[in-house]
Coordinates of C-alpha atoms and ligand atoms in Angstrom, one line a residue:
X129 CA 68.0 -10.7 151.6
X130 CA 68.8 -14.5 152.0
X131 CA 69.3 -15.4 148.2
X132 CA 68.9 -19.0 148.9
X133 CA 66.7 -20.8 150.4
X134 CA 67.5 -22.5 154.0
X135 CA 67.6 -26.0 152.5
X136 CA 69.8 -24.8 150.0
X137 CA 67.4 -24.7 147.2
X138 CA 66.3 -21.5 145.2
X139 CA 62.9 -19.3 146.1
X140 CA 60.4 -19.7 143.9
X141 CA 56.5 -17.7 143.7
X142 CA 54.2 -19.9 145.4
X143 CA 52.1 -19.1 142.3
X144 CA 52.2 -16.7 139.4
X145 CA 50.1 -13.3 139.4
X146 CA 48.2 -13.1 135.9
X147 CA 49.0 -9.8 134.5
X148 CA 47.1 -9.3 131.0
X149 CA 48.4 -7.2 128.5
X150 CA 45.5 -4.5 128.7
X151 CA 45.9 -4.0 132.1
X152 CA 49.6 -2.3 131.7
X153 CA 50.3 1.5 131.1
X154 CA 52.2 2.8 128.5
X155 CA 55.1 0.7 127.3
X156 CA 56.8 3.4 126.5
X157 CA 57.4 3.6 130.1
X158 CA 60.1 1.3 131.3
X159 CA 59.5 1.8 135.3
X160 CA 56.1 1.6 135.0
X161 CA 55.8 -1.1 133.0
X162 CA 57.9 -3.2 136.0
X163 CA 56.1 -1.4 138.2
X164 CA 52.8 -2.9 137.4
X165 CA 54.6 -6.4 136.9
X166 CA 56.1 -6.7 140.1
X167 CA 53.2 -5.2 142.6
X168 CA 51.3 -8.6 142.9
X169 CA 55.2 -9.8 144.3
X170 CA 55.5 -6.7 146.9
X171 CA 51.9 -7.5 148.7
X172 CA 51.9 -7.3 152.3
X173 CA 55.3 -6.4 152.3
X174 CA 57.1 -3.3 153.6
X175 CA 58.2 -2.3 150.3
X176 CA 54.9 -2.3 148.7
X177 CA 54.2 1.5 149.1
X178 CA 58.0 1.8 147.8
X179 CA 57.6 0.2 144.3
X180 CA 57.0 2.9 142.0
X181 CA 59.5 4.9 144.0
X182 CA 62.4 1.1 143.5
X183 CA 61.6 0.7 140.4
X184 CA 61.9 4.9 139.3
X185 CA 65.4 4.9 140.9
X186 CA 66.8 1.6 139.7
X187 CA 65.5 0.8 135.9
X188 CA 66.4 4.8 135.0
X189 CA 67.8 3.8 131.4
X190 CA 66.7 2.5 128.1
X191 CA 65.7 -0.9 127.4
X192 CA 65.0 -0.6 123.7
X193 CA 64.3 -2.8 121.3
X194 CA 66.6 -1.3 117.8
X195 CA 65.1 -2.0 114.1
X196 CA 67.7 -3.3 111.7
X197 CA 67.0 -1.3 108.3
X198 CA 68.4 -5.0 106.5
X199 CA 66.4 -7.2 108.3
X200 CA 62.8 -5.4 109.0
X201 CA 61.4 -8.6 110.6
X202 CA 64.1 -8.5 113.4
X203 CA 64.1 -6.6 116.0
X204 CA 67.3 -6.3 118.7
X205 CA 66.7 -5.7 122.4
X206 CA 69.5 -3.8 124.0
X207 CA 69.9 -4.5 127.8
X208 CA 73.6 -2.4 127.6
X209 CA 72.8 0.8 128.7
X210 CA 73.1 1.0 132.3
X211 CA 76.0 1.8 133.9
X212 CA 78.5 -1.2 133.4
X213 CA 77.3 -1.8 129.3
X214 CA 75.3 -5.3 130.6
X215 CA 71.8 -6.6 131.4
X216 CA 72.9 -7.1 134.8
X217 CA 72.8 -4.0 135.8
X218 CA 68.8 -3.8 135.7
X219 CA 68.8 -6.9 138.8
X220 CA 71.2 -5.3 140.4
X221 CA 70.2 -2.1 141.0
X222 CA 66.9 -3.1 141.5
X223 CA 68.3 -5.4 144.7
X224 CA 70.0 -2.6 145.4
X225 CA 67.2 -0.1 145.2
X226 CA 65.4 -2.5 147.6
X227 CA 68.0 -3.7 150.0
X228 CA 69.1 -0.4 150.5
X229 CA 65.3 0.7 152.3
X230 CA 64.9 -3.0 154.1
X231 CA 68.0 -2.0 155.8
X232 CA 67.4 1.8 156.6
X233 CA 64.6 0.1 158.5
X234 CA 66.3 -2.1 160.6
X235 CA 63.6 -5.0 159.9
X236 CA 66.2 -8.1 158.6
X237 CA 69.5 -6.8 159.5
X238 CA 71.2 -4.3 161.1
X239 CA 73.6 -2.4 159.4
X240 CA 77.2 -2.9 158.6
X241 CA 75.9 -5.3 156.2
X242 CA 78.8 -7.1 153.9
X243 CA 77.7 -8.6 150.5
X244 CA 79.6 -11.0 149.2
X245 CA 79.7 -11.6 145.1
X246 CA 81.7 -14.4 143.3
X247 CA 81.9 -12.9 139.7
X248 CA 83.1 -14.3 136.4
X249 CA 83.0 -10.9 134.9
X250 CA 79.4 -8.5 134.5
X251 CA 78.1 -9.9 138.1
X252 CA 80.8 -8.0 140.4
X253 CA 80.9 -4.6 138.4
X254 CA 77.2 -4.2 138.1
X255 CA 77.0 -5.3 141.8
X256 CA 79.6 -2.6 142.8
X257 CA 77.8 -0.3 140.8
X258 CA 74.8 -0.4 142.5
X259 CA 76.1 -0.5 146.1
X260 CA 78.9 2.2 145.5
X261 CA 78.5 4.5 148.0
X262 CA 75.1 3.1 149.8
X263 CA 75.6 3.5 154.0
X264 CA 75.8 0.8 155.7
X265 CA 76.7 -2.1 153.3
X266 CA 80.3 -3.1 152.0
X267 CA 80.6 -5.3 149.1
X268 CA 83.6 -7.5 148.6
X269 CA 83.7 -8.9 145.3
X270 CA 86.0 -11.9 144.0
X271 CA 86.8 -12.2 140.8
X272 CA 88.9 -14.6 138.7
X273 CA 92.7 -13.2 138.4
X274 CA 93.6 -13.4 134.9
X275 CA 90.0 -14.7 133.6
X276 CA 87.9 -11.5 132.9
X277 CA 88.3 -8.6 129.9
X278 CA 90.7 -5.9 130.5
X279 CA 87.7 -3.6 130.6
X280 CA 85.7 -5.8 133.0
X281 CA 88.9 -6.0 135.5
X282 CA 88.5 -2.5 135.3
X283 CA 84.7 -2.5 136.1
X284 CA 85.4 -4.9 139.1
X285 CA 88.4 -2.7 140.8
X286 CA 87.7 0.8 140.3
X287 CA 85.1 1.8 142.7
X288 CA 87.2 1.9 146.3
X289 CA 85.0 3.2 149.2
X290 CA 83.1 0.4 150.5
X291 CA 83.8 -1.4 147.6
X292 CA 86.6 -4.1 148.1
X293 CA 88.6 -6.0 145.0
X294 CA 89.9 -9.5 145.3
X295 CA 91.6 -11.3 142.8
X296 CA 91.6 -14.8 143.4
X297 CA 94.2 -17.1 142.4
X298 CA 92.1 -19.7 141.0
X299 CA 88.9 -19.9 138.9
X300 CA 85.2 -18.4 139.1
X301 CA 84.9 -21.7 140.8
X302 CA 86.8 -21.0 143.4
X303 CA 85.5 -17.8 143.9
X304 CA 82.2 -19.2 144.2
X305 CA 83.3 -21.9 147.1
X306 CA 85.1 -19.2 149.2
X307 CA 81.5 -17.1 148.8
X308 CA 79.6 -20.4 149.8
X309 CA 82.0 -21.2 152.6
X310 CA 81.9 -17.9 154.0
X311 CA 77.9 -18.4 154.3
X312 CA 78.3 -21.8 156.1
X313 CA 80.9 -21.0 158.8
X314 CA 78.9 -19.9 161.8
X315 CA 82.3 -18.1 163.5
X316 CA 82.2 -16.1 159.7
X317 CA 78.6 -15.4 160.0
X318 CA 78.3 -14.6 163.8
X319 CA 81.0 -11.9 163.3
X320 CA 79.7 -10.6 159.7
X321 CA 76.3 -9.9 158.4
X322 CA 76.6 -11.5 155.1
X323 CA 74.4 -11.1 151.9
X324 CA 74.8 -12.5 148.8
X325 CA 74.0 -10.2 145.5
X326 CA 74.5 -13.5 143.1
X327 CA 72.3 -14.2 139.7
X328 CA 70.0 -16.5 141.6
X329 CA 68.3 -14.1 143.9
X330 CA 64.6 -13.4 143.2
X331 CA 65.1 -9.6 143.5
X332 CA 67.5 -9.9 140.6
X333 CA 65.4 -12.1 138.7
X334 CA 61.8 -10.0 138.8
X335 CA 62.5 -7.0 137.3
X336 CA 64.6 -8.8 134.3
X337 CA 60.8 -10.3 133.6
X338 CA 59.9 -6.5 133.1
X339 CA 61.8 -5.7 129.9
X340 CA 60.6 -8.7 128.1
X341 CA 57.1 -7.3 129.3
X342 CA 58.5 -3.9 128.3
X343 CA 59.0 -5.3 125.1
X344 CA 56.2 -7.9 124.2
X345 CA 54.1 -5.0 125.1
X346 CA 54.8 -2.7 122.7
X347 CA 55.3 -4.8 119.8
X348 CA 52.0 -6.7 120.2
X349 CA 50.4 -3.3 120.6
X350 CA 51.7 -2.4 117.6
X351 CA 51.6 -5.1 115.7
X352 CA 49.3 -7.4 117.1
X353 CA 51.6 -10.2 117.0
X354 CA 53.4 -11.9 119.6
X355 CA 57.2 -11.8 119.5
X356 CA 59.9 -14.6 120.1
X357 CA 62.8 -14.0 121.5
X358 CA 66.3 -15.6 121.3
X359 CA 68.5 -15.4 124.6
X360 CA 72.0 -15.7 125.3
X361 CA 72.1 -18.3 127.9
X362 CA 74.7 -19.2 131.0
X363 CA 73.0 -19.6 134.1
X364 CA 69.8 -19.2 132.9
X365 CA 68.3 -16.2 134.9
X366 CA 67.8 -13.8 131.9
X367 CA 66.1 -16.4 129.7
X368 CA 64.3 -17.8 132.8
X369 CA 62.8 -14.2 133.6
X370 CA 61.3 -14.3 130.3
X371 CA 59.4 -17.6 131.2
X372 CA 57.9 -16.4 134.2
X373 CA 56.9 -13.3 131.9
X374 CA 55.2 -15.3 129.6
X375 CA 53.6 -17.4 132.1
X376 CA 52.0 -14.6 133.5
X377 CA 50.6 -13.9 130.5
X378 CA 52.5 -11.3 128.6
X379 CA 52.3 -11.3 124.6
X380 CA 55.4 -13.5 124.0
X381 CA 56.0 -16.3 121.2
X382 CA 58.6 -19.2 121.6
X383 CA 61.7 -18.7 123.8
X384 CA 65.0 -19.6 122.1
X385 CA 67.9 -19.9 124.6
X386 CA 71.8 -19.3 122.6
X387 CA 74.4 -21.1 124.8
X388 CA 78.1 -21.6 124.1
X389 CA 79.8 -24.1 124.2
X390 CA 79.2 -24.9 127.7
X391 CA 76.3 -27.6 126.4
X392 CA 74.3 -29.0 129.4
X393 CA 71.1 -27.2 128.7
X394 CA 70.6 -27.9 124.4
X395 CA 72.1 -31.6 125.7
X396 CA 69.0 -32.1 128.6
X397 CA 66.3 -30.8 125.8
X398 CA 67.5 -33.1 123.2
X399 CA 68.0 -36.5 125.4
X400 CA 66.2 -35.6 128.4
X401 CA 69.2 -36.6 130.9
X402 CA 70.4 -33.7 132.9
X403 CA 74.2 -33.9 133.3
X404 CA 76.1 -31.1 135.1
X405 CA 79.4 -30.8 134.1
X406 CA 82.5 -28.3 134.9
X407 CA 82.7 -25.6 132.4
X408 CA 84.5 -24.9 129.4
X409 CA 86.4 -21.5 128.6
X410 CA 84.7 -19.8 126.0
X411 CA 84.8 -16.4 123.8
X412 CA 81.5 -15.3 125.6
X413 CA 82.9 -16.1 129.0
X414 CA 79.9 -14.8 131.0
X415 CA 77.8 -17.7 129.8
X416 CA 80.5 -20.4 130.4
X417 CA 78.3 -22.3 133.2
X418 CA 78.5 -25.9 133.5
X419 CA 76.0 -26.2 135.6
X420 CA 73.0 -23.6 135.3
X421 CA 71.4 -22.9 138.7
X422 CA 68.3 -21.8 137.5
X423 CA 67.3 -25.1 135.7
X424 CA 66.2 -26.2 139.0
X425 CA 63.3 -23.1 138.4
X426 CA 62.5 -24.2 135.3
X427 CA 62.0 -27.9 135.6
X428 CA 60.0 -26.9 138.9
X429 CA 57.7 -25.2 136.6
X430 CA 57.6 -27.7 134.1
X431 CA 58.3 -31.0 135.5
X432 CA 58.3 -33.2 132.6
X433 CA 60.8 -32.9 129.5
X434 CA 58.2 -33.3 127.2
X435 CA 56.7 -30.1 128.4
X436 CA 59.1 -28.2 128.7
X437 CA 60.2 -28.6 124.9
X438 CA 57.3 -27.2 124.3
X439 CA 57.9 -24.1 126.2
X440 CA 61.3 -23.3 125.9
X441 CA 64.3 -24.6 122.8
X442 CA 67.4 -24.5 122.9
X443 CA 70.8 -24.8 120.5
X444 CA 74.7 -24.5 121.0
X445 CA 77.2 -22.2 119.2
X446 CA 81.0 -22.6 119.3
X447 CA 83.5 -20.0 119.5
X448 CA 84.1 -20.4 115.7
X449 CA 80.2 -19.4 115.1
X450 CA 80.7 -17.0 117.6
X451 CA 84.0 -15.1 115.3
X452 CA 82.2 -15.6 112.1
X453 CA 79.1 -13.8 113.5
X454 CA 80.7 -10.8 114.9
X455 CA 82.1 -10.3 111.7
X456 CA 79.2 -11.1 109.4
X457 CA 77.0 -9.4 111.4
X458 CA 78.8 -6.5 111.3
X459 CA 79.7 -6.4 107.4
X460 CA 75.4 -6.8 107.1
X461 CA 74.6 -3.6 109.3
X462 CA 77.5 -2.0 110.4
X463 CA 76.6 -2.9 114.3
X464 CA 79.1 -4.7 116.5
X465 CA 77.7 -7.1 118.7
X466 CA 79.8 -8.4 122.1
X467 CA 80.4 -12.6 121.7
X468 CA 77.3 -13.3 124.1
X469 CA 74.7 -11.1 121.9
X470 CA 76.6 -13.0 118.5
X471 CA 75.2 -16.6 119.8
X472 CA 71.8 -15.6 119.7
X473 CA 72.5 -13.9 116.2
X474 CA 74.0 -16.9 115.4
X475 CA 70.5 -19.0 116.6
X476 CA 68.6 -16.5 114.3
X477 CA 70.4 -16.9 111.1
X478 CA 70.0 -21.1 111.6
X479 CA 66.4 -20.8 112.1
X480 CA 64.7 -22.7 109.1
X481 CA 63.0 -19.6 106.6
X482 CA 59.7 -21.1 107.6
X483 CA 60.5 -20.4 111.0
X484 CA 62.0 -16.9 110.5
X485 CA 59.5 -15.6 108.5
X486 CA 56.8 -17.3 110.4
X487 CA 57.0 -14.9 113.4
X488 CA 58.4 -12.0 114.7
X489 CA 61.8 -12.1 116.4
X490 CA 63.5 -10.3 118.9
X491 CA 67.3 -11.3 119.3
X492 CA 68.5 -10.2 122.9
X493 CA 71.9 -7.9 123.4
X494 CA 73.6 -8.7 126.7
X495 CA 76.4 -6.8 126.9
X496 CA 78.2 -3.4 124.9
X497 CA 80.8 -4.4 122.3
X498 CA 83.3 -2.5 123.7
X499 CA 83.4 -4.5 127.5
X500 CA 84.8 -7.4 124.5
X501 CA 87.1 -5.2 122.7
X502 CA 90.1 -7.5 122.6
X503 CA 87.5 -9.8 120.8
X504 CA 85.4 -7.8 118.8
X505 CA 87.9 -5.2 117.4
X506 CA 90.4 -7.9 115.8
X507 CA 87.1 -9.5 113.8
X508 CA 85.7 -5.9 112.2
X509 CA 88.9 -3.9 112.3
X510 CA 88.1 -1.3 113.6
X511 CA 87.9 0.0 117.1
X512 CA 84.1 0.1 119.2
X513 CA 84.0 2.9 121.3
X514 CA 83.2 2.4 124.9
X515 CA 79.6 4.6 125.4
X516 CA 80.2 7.1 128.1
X517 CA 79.5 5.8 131.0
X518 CA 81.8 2.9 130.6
X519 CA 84.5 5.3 129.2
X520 CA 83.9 7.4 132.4
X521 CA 84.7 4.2 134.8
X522 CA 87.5 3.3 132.3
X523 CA 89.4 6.8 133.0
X524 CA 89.2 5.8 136.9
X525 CA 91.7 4.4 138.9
X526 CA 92.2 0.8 140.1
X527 CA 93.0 -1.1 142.8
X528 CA 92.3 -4.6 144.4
X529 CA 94.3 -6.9 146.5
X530 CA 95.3 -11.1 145.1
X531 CA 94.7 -13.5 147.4
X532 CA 95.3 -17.6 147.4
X533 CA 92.2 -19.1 147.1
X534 CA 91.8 -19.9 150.4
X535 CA 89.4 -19.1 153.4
X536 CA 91.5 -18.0 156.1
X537 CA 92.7 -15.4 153.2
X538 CA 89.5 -14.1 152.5
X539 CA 88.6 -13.8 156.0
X540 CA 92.1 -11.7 156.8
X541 CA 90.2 -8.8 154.3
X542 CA 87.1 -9.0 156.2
X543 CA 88.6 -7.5 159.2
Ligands
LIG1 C1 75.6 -13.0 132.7 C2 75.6 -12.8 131.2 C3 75.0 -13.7 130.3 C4 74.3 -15.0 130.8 O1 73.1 -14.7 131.5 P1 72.4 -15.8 132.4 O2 71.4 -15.1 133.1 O3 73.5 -16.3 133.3 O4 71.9 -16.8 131.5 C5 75.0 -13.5 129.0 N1 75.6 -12.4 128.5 C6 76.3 -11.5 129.3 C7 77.0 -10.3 128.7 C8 76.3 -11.7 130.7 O5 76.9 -10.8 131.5

């Protein structure tokens, strides 16, 4: 419930479960799958007895991994169909799925709760998403004005109930200092029960380590071989779930992370000097983070850069390799991909024929074409149909307030 840590760091496991590959069920079978995962994580807690029941309700789509008929040594993992079209959806209705009982028990916090999400675009409508509707909590997401997809907007402002939409005259930056001031002003807090829902809570971070384990698991089963995987990369937390999946010892090769532009990660692996730096506007504007919060996990894990090298690489792809990706990629297999998906794509077809045909890969989908459309449709020429549930949430109505980015503004649409 308290997403960070009280000295401002991030949780971490005090140690890592071993879960080998024999001991899971079927890996046909998403929830149980993350069931079996996570139950080492849930012991001695309250929820414990609720895990089959959390993970049944929240991971209630497909995470499969698609075969490409052109390249039968590539294999695509699609984390787009929940009900906003991105991966996020899987750690946020997983918090959901568990906040939701915490509170109907009264242990943490009493009910109203408010969460509070700072969102560059897939964050605040996944979030909403899973809270829609659930007593006893309001979210209030802020969101960018003028900096997310058409489609996304409409993701982030569509819900109503206890779900409020605020523009913010600024920047995802700005958005995410209003969320953090909010949390340190003890008049805000001592009136409001604030949560946060943001990428860097633990309960959004486990059960992303469960479709890699989904995955790994029924390749190696089938194949006996370990796959790698490439990862589109902002902030870190999908890529770093698949760490903590390997680590505990699930069948998985070498971990490629795809970034934009935005260049601090590829820049630490290949000098060894890590140098935040404000972000950069990109095509695959989920992943432009300056400043990746869940480094701090990763180097905790492996302390020195030599070792880490050896665990995870990383490269860089600009927004012209992004374009020419899309594009080729489609004219290849007829599939569009969103920008984010195209920089792993982009990793893949780099990757020295040695390397490619010297393992298995899995390239990782982030988001459905069609949240990118103003993007995507331009490179193939032809339109990508929204899938249904985004076209459902497309046909709804919208509303959100603008505010300045300023406190005392924010606090005015808490009352
Ligand atoms: C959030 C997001 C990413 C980046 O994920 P991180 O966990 O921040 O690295 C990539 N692609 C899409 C579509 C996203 O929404």
């Amino acid at each position: 419930m308290a997403g960070t840590a009280p000295d401002g760091g991030l949780f971490v496991p005090e140690t890592l479960p071993a879960r080998s590959p024999g001991s899971f069920p079927d890996a046909a079978d998403f929830s149980a799958v993350a069931a079996h995962l996570l139950a080492p994580f849930f012991t001695g807690s309250s929820l414990a007895v609720e895990l089959d029941a959390i993970c049944r309700e929240a991971l209630d789509f497909p995470v499969p991994v698609r075969c490409l008929e052109t390249d039968p040594a590539l294999g695509v993992l699609e984390l787009f169909h929940g009900p906003t079209a991105a991966f996020k959806d899987v750690g946020a209705r997983f918090l959901a799925a568990c906040m939701r009982r915490i509170l109907a028990c009264g242990q943490l916090m009493r009910p109203p709760v408010t969460i509070l999400v700072a969102t560059s675009g897939d964050t605040g409508g996944a979030v909403a998403a899973a809270f829609h509707r659930q007593p006893g909590i309001r979210v209030v997401v802020l969101f960018p004005e003028g900096r997310v997809s058409a489609r996304q907007q409409h993701q982030l402002t569509c819900w109503g109930d206890n779900i409020l939409s605020l523009a913010v005259r600024g920047e995802f930056d700005d958005c995410q200092r209003l969320v953090k001031a909010c949390f340190a002003d003890p008049e805000i807090t001592g009136i409001h029960q604030l949560c946060s829902a943001n990428s860097i809570n633990v309960g959004r971070l486990l059960p992303q380590a469960a479709y890699y384990a989904r995955a790994s698991l029924e390749h190696f089963r089938r194949t006996g071989r370990k796959p790698s995987f490439i990862i589109p990369t902002g902030n870190l937390g999908n890529g770093f779930a698949c760490v903590w999946a390997r680590r505990m010892g699930l069948p998985i090769g070498r971990i490629l992370l795809a970034t934009n532009a935005n260049t601090t990660i590829p820049d630490f692996l290949a000098t060894g000097s890590w140098l935040p730096r404000t972000s950069v506007p990109t095509l695959a504007s989920a992943m432009d983070v300056g400043d990746p919060s869940n480094m701090e996990r990763l180097r905790k894990l492996y302390p020195e850069t030599s070792q880490l090298r050896d665990e995870v690489g990383a490269a860089a792809v600009d927004d012209s390799g992004i374009r020419s990706t899309i594009a080729d990629e489609y004219a290849r297999h007829q599939l569009p991909w969103c920008p984010h998906t195209a920089t792993a794509f982009h990793l893949y077809r780099q990757l020295p024929e040695s390397e490619r045909r010297g393992q298995d890969w899995i390239v990782v989908a982030t988001a459905h074409a069609a949240k990118f459309d103003e993007i995507v449709e331009p490179l193939l020429g032809c339109t990508v149909e929204p899938p249904a549930e985004l076209a459902a949430l497309l046909d709804l109505p919208a509303s959100f307030r603008t505010i300045s980015p300023d406190i005392q503004a924010l606090v005015a649409c808490l009352d």
